Amino acid sequence: MPEPTFDDRIAATYEARWPELFDPAVIDPAVDFPAGVAGAGPALEFGVGTGRIAMPLARRGVPVHGIDLSAAMAARVPPDAGVGVTIGDFATTRVDGAFTLVYLVRNTITSLTTQDEQVACFRNAAAHLEPGGCFVIEVYVPELRRLPPGETVHPFTVTAEHLGFEEYDFAAQIAHSHHYWIVDGELETYSTPHRFVWPAELDLMARLAGLTLRERWAGWAREPFTGESRSHVSVWQKSAGGA
């Protein structure tokens, strides 16, 4: 099993480091969309983390289970939240039951740093879906067009509290995300590798897993996806025959 990148330090300060992710204006549409796809459920979240999306989805009446590699992150999900959590690699870990929805948010597919792992993730999602069920992913579109010629580093967050840069290794198809915070006058850093992936490559992974693209949007509010979109929410569906 791979090592988790979200350790005790990050888990304990996750909301403080990324407060924008917990804004109701961000949470509400990110829950509305999967709730609409899941119907009566149940739903399975790959990379459930602290339950940022799973808990409000469960409050909507959708039974939710989650898989996460980080026991430190999963420990932040209260026992009475109505969300079951299994510790494991979501590319390969199986849980009991069949689901109307498997979903994966906030670029988490890129934490799988090889193509084989990402393909395995799609196959694992398909294996958990009931016939007609859907796999939903939220992920950014690789920002290569924003790099000046000859450069390999792109800033994605620049605020007084947080600096974030992505360093691209084009041959390996890996982006290293580097974060810098000033906390109580001290510099704190955090870096993780991510395999950036294009929508067309994800569509091929879905086909290999027996899933078909049903819809693609630029965001949770179903904004049209265009050549200028910087992210996408994609829905792939398992055939009603289960093939």
Short mmCIF file of C-alpha atoms in Angstrom, two decimals:
data_model
loop_
_atom_site.label_atom_id
_atom_site.label_comp_id
_atom_site.label_asym_id
_atom_site.label_seq_id
_atom_site.Cartn_x
_atom_site.Cartn_y
_atom_site.Cartn_z
CA MET A 1 0.00 0.00 0.00
CA PRO A 2 1.39 3.47 -0.85
CA GLU A 3 2.25 5.90 1.91
CA PRO A 4 -0.40 8.55 2.68
CA THR A 5 0.62 12.13 1.89
CA PHE A 6 -1.89 13.66 4.32
CA ASP A 7 -0.21 13.06 7.69
CA ASP A 8 -1.24 14.07 11.22
CA ARG A 9 0.12 17.60 10.75
CA ILE A 10 -1.92 18.25 7.61
CA ALA A 11 -5.04 16.48 8.91
CA ALA A 12 -5.09 18.59 12.08
CA THR A 13 -4.83 21.85 10.14
CA TYR A 14 -6.59 20.96 6.89
CA GLU A 15 -9.48 23.40 7.23
CA ALA A 16 -7.19 26.17 8.48
CA ARG A 17 -4.85 25.73 5.52
CA TRP A 18 -7.58 25.55 2.86
CA PRO A 19 -10.51 27.50 4.37
CA GLU A 20 -11.97 28.29 0.94
CA LEU A 21 -12.85 24.61 0.51
CA PHE A 22 -15.23 24.83 3.47
CA ASP A 23 -17.11 27.90 2.25
CA PRO A 24 -20.82 27.00 1.82
CA ALA A 25 -20.64 28.56 -1.66
CA VAL A 26 -18.12 25.84 -2.52
CA ILE A 27 -19.65 22.99 -0.51
CA ASP A 28 -23.29 23.35 -1.57
CA PRO A 29 -22.92 22.82 -5.34
CA ALA A 30 -20.31 20.09 -4.71
CA VAL A 31 -22.97 18.25 -2.71
CA ASP A 32 -25.97 19.11 -4.90
CA PHE A 33 -24.40 17.51 -7.97
CA PRO A 34 -23.55 14.07 -6.52
CA ALA A 35 -26.81 14.04 -4.58
CA GLY A 36 -28.68 14.42 -7.85
CA VAL A 37 -26.69 11.64 -9.51
CA ALA A 38 -26.84 9.26 -6.53
CA GLY A 39 -30.60 9.35 -6.09
CA ALA A 40 -31.43 7.13 -3.13
CA GLY A 41 -27.85 5.85 -3.11
CA PRO A 42 -25.79 4.41 -1.63
CA ALA A 43 -22.72 6.44 -2.64
CA LEU A 44 -19.03 5.68 -2.27
CA GLU A 45 -16.39 8.41 -2.05
CA PHE A 46 -12.82 7.65 -3.12
CA GLY A 47 -10.50 9.82 -1.01
CA VAL A 48 -13.13 10.75 1.57
CA GLY A 49 -10.61 12.67 3.69
CA THR A 50 -12.20 14.55 6.58
CA GLY A 51 -15.71 14.02 5.19
CA ARG A 52 -15.95 17.56 3.78
CA ILE A 53 -18.40 16.39 1.08
CA ALA A 54 -19.48 13.00 2.43
CA MET A 55 -21.00 14.34 5.65
CA PRO A 56 -23.31 16.94 4.08
CA LEU A 57 -24.23 14.38 1.41
CA ALA A 58 -25.22 11.94 4.16
CA ARG A 59 -27.30 14.69 5.76
CA ARG A 60 -29.22 14.87 2.47
CA GLY A 61 -30.35 11.30 3.13
CA VAL A 62 -27.85 9.54 0.83
CA PRO A 63 -26.07 6.64 2.57
CA VAL A 64 -22.32 7.26 2.12
CA HIS A 65 -19.23 5.16 2.63
CA GLY A 66 -15.68 6.38 2.03
CA ILE A 67 -12.24 4.99 1.32
CA ASP A 68 -9.10 6.89 2.27
CA LEU A 69 -5.43 6.04 2.56
CA SER A 70 -4.86 8.50 5.40
CA ALA A 71 -6.00 7.26 8.79
CA ALA A 72 -5.18 10.73 10.14
CA MET A 73 -7.65 12.38 7.76
CA ALA A 74 -10.33 9.72 8.24
CA ALA A 75 -10.08 10.11 12.02
CA ARG A 76 -11.53 13.61 11.58
CA VAL A 77 -14.87 12.08 10.48
CA PRO A 78 -17.00 11.91 13.65
CA PRO A 79 -18.36 8.44 14.52
CA ASP A 80 -21.92 9.80 14.49
CA ALA A 81 -21.60 11.48 11.06
CA GLY A 82 -23.36 8.66 9.25
CA VAL A 83 -20.33 8.01 7.04
CA GLY A 84 -18.50 4.70 7.20
CA VAL A 85 -14.79 4.82 6.36
CA THR A 86 -12.43 2.09 5.18
CA ILE A 87 -8.69 2.74 5.31
CA GLY A 88 -6.99 1.74 2.08
CA ASP A 89 -5.86 2.69 -1.40
CA PHE A 90 -8.99 3.66 -3.34
CA ALA A 91 -7.47 2.35 -6.57
CA THR A 92 -7.65 -1.21 -5.28
CA THR A 93 -9.55 -1.42 -1.96
CA ARG A 94 -12.95 -3.11 -2.15
CA VAL A 95 -15.89 -2.64 0.18
CA ASP A 96 -19.13 -4.59 0.36
CA GLY A 97 -22.20 -3.56 -1.58
CA ALA A 98 -23.18 -2.04 -4.90
CA PHE A 99 -23.45 1.73 -5.31
CA THR A 100 -25.46 4.09 -7.49
CA LEU A 101 -22.56 6.57 -7.35
CA VAL A 102 -18.80 6.46 -6.87
CA TYR A 103 -17.25 9.93 -6.75
CA LEU A 104 -13.87 11.56 -6.37
CA VAL A 105 -13.43 15.31 -5.82
CA ARG A 106 -10.84 18.06 -5.67
CA ASN A 107 -8.25 16.64 -8.09
CA THR A 108 -7.78 13.50 -6.00
CA ILE A 109 -7.41 11.29 -9.09
CA THR A 110 -4.03 12.98 -9.62
CA SER A 111 -2.73 11.64 -6.31
CA LEU A 112 -2.41 8.34 -8.15
CA THR A 113 0.95 8.99 -9.77
CA THR A 114 1.05 6.33 -12.49
CA GLN A 115 -1.23 5.61 -15.40
CA ASP A 116 -1.67 2.03 -14.18
CA GLU A 117 -2.94 3.28 -10.82
CA GLN A 118 -5.40 5.64 -12.45
CA VAL A 119 -6.68 2.88 -14.74
CA ALA A 120 -7.05 0.64 -11.69
CA CYS A 121 -9.08 3.37 -9.99
CA PHE A 122 -11.58 3.42 -12.86
CA ARG A 123 -11.83 -0.37 -12.79
CA ASN A 124 -12.36 -0.32 -9.03
CA ALA A 125 -15.09 2.29 -9.41
CA ALA A 126 -16.81 0.21 -12.07
CA ALA A 127 -16.60 -2.89 -9.89
CA HIS A 128 -18.43 -1.05 -7.09
CA LEU A 129 -21.19 0.37 -9.30
CA GLU A 130 -24.54 -1.22 -9.81
CA PRO A 131 -25.80 -1.38 -13.43
CA GLY A 132 -26.63 2.16 -14.55
CA GLY A 133 -24.54 3.67 -11.75
CA CYS A 134 -22.14 6.56 -12.31
CA PHE A 135 -18.53 7.49 -11.56
CA VAL A 136 -18.01 11.25 -11.04
CA ILE A 137 -14.65 13.01 -10.96
CA GLU A 138 -13.76 16.66 -10.30
CA VAL A 139 -10.28 17.52 -11.56
CA TYR A 140 -8.35 20.39 -13.06
CA VAL A 141 -7.38 20.65 -16.71
CA PRO A 142 -3.54 20.61 -16.93
CA GLU A 143 -2.28 24.20 -16.96
CA LEU A 144 0.48 23.71 -19.53
CA ARG A 145 -0.76 26.55 -21.74
CA ARG A 146 -0.10 28.98 -18.89
CA LEU A 147 3.60 28.16 -18.76
CA PRO A 148 5.90 30.58 -20.60
CA PRO A 149 8.16 28.85 -23.16
CA GLY A 150 10.99 27.04 -21.43
CA GLU A 151 9.45 27.35 -17.95
CA THR A 152 8.31 24.48 -15.72
CA VAL A 153 6.76 26.26 -12.71
CA HIS A 154 3.25 27.71 -12.52
CA PRO A 155 1.79 29.60 -9.50
CA PHE A 156 -1.73 28.44 -8.61
CA THR A 157 -2.21 30.26 -5.27
CA VAL A 158 -0.68 33.58 -4.29
CA THR A 159 -2.11 35.17 -1.14
CA ALA A 160 -0.67 36.80 1.96
CA GLU A 161 -1.18 33.52 3.86
CA HIS A 162 -0.46 30.85 1.25
CA LEU A 163 1.81 30.46 -1.77
CA GLY A 164 1.32 27.49 -4.08
CA PHE A 165 3.38 26.50 -7.12
CA GLU A 166 3.18 23.57 -9.49
CA GLU A 167 6.46 22.25 -10.91
CA TYR A 168 5.98 20.20 -14.06
CA ASP A 169 7.97 17.17 -15.18
CA PHE A 170 6.63 16.81 -18.71
CA ALA A 171 8.31 13.51 -19.56
CA ALA A 172 6.97 11.79 -16.44
CA GLN A 173 3.57 13.58 -16.65
CA ILE A 174 3.99 14.62 -13.01
CA ALA A 175 3.29 17.96 -11.36
CA HIS A 176 4.85 18.54 -7.97
CA SER A 177 2.64 20.81 -5.87
CA HIS A 178 4.63 23.00 -3.46
CA HIS A 179 2.84 24.87 -0.68
CA TYR A 180 4.27 27.53 1.65
CA TRP A 181 2.55 29.03 4.70
CA ILE A 182 3.67 31.44 7.42
CA VAL A 183 2.24 30.11 10.69
CA ASP A 184 3.05 31.96 13.93
CA GLY A 185 6.02 33.56 12.23
CA GLU A 186 7.42 30.23 11.04
CA LEU A 187 7.61 28.94 7.47
CA GLU A 188 5.78 25.67 6.89
CA THR A 189 6.07 23.72 3.65
CA TYR A 190 4.28 20.81 2.04
CA SER A 191 4.98 19.15 -1.33
CA THR A 192 3.23 16.28 -3.11
CA PRO A 193 3.49 14.67 -6.56
CA HIS A 194 0.46 14.46 -8.85
CA ARG A 195 -0.05 12.82 -12.23
CA PHE A 196 -1.84 15.40 -14.36
CA VAL A 197 -4.26 13.90 -16.83
CA TRP A 198 -6.32 15.19 -19.75
CA PRO A 199 -10.08 14.64 -20.14
CA ALA A 200 -9.53 12.48 -23.24
CA GLU A 201 -7.17 10.17 -21.33
CA LEU A 202 -9.73 9.83 -18.55
CA ASP A 203 -12.37 8.94 -21.14
CA LEU A 204 -10.15 6.15 -22.43
CA MET A 205 -9.58 4.87 -18.89
CA ALA A 206 -13.36 4.83 -18.45
CA ARG A 207 -13.82 2.82 -21.65
CA LEU A 208 -11.25 0.28 -20.46
CA ALA A 209 -13.35 -0.09 -17.29
CA GLY A 210 -16.62 -0.51 -19.21
CA LEU A 211 -17.89 3.01 -18.51
CA THR A 212 -19.24 5.57 -21.01
CA LEU A 213 -19.05 9.36 -20.76
CA ARG A 214 -22.52 10.67 -19.94
CA GLU A 215 -21.81 14.36 -19.35
CA ARG A 216 -18.99 16.82 -18.73
CA TRP A 217 -19.19 20.29 -17.20
CA ALA A 218 -16.73 23.00 -16.21
CA GLY A 219 -17.88 22.83 -12.57
CA TRP A 220 -20.44 21.57 -10.12
CA ALA A 221 -22.97 24.21 -11.21
CA ARG A 222 -23.01 22.62 -14.69
CA GLU A 223 -21.26 25.48 -16.43
CA PRO A 224 -20.52 24.54 -20.08
CA PHE A 225 -17.15 22.86 -20.60
CA THR A 226 -15.10 24.67 -23.26
CA GLY A 227 -11.53 24.92 -24.45
CA GLU A 228 -10.99 27.68 -21.88
CA SER A 229 -12.27 25.69 -18.89
CA ARG A 230 -9.70 25.21 -16.14
CA SER A 231 -11.43 22.25 -14.51
CA HIS A 232 -14.11 19.73 -15.25
CA VAL A 233 -16.71 17.56 -13.56
CA SER A 234 -17.20 14.42 -15.62
CA VAL A 235 -19.77 11.65 -15.28
CA TRP A 236 -19.20 8.18 -16.69
CA GLN A 237 -21.95 5.58 -16.55
CA LYS A 238 -21.98 1.81 -16.27
CA SER A 239 -24.32 0.20 -18.75
CA ALA A 240 -27.72 -0.84 -17.45
CA GLY A 241 -26.79 -4.39 -18.40
CA GLY A 242 -23.77 -4.18 -16.12
CA ALA A 243 -21.29 -5.07 -18.88
#
